[in-house]
Rosetta silent file (secondary structure, phi, psi, omega in degrees, C-alpha in Angstrom):
SEQUENCE: NEFLREWQDHKELYLDILLQLEGPPEPWKCSHCLRDGTYRCPDCFGRPLFCTPCCRENHRTHPFHWVEQWT
SCORE:     score description
SCORE:     0.000 S_00000001
   1 L     0.000  129.943 -177.232   -6.586   26.639  -17.222 S_00000001
   2 H   -64.610  -36.109 -179.541   -2.800   26.771  -16.930 S_00000001
   3 H   -64.105  -41.426  179.101   -2.675   24.254  -14.068 S_00000001
   4 H   -67.549  -39.003  177.319   -4.447   21.589  -16.117 S_00000001
   5 H   -63.662  -39.646  178.322   -2.178   22.137  -19.113 S_00000001
   6 H   -66.035  -40.722  178.976    0.847   21.778  -16.851 S_00000001
   7 H   -65.984  -39.095 -177.541   -0.582   18.580  -15.322 S_00000001
   8 H   -59.772  -30.235  177.619   -1.341   17.089  -18.735 S_00000001
   9 L   -65.475  -21.334 -175.390    2.369   17.128  -19.553 S_00000001
  10 L  -117.334    9.267 -172.278    2.915   14.743  -16.612 S_00000001
  11 H   -62.295  -34.680  178.769   -0.278   12.668  -16.610 S_00000001
  12 H   -64.441  -40.531  177.692    1.438    9.449  -17.774 S_00000001
  13 H   -62.320  -46.004  179.130    3.913    9.668  -14.890 S_00000001
  14 H   -62.034  -42.203  179.382    1.089   10.188  -12.371 S_00000001
  15 H   -63.477  -43.446  177.951   -0.873    7.271  -13.805 S_00000001
  16 H   -60.178  -43.138 -179.703    2.167    4.973  -13.624 S_00000001
  17 H   -65.649  -43.500  178.823    2.767    5.902   -9.984 S_00000001
  18 H   -61.823  -41.124  178.945   -0.883    5.356   -9.040 S_00000001
  19 H   -67.809  -37.185  177.110   -0.896    1.927  -10.687 S_00000001
  20 H   -63.385  -37.459  179.971    2.348    0.946   -8.938 S_00000001
  21 H   -68.922  -25.451 -179.929    0.822    1.858   -5.570 S_00000001
  22 H   -80.340  -26.067 -178.555   -2.170   -0.415   -6.226 S_00000001
  23 L   -83.157  167.204  178.705   -0.082   -3.498   -6.983 S_00000001
  24 L   -70.407  145.734 -179.886    1.745   -5.668   -4.476 S_00000001
  25 L   -74.722  158.016  174.435    5.219   -4.501   -3.475 S_00000001
  26 L  -113.786  130.962   -8.387    8.372   -6.382   -4.411 S_00000001
  27 L   -78.184  164.499 -179.357    9.532   -8.328   -2.495 S_00000001
  28 L   -80.629   68.122 -177.369    6.444   -9.574   -0.654 S_00000001
  29 E  -115.809  141.838  177.625    8.028   -9.238    2.801 S_00000001
  30 L   -59.520  136.159 -179.362    6.420   -8.159    6.055 S_00000001
  31 L   -68.214  -17.262 -175.590    7.398   -4.590    6.945 S_00000001
  32 L  -103.652  -42.539 -172.987    8.013   -5.619   10.561 S_00000001
  33 L  -122.437   -4.174  178.127    9.612   -9.077   10.638 S_00000001
  34 L    69.223   13.207  169.708   10.542   -9.760    6.974 S_00000001
  35 L   -75.282  174.274  178.068    8.514  -12.989    6.774 S_00000001
  36 E   -60.878  128.749 -179.320    6.304  -13.493    3.729 S_00000001
  37 L  -103.900  137.731  178.330    3.675  -10.765    3.723 S_00000001
  38 L  -129.964   -2.793 -178.556    0.145  -11.207    2.425 S_00000001
  39 E  -120.693  140.589  175.864   -1.756   -8.325    4.050 S_00000001
  40 E  -130.866  141.671  179.270   -1.617   -4.619    3.303 S_00000001
  41 L  -118.175  107.341  177.807   -3.338   -1.838    5.186 S_00000001
  42 L   -69.714  -14.006  179.158   -4.071    1.314    3.199 S_00000001
  43 L   -85.158  -20.395  176.992   -5.173    3.007    6.430 S_00000001
  44 L   -81.148  147.969  179.725   -1.765    2.617    8.100 S_00000001
  45 L   -61.102  128.182  179.352    0.908    5.197    7.313 S_00000001
  46 L    85.547    0.059  179.960    3.036    4.012    4.389 S_00000001
  47 L    48.425   56.632 -173.910    0.568    1.239    3.446 S_00000001
  48 L   -67.845  157.704  174.278    2.795   -1.472    4.994 S_00000001
  49 E   -99.338  138.993 -176.683    2.738   -5.144    4.090 S_00000001
  50 E  -128.255  151.227  164.206    2.214   -7.606    6.972 S_00000001
  51 L   -83.572  172.635 -177.390    2.468  -11.314    7.683 S_00000001
  52 H   -59.955  -50.884 -179.024   -0.523  -12.800    9.548 S_00000001
  53 H   -61.794  -41.345 -179.469    0.885  -12.509   13.121 S_00000001
  54 H   -68.750  -36.036  178.194    2.126   -8.931   12.621 S_00000001
  55 H   -63.884  -45.534  178.584   -1.155   -7.890   10.998 S_00000001
  56 H   -61.373  -45.764 -178.216   -3.137   -9.249   13.939 S_00000001
  57 H   -64.651  -45.348 -178.327   -0.853   -7.598   16.477 S_00000001
  58 H   -67.378  -31.187 -174.418   -0.805   -4.217   14.716 S_00000001
  59 H  -102.712    8.954  174.127   -4.560   -4.122   14.181 S_00000001
  60 L   -58.139  -36.660 -178.473   -5.605   -5.337   17.610 S_00000001
  61 L  -103.693    7.878  178.591   -6.103   -1.667   18.507 S_00000001
  62 L  -130.676   64.670 -173.599   -7.260   -0.541   15.042 S_00000001
  63 L   -67.043  -15.573 -177.099  -10.403   -2.584   14.372 S_00000001
  64 L   -99.363    5.108  173.943  -11.743   -0.172   11.765 S_00000001
  65 L   -70.854  146.472 -176.984   -8.745   -0.292    9.421 S_00000001
  66 L   -99.538   91.811 -175.702   -9.556   -1.845    6.061 S_00000001
  67 L   -82.944  134.102  178.271   -6.949   -4.602    5.644 S_00000001
  68 E  -104.405  143.655  177.465   -6.428   -6.067    2.159 S_00000001
  69 E  -112.406  130.055  176.301   -5.224   -9.625    1.553 S_00000001
  70 L   -91.941  135.167  178.405   -3.007  -10.498   -1.422 S_00000001
  71 L  -119.814    0.000    0.000   -3.489  -13.931   -2.917 S_00000001
């Protein structure tokens, strides 16, 4: 299949990008207030990083979002 051969030429780039998206962003700053961020929500658009107060406020109306905590 031509599409797979074309993709194979770029597979390392795709893998690098996927791995970068899984790791914590630099710097670890809240997307809203710029305090230290420890929470990320993959369900929110842009997968933002949050501090505790901003995470609580943003997810008050989104109880089914799957929030991740960075330690």
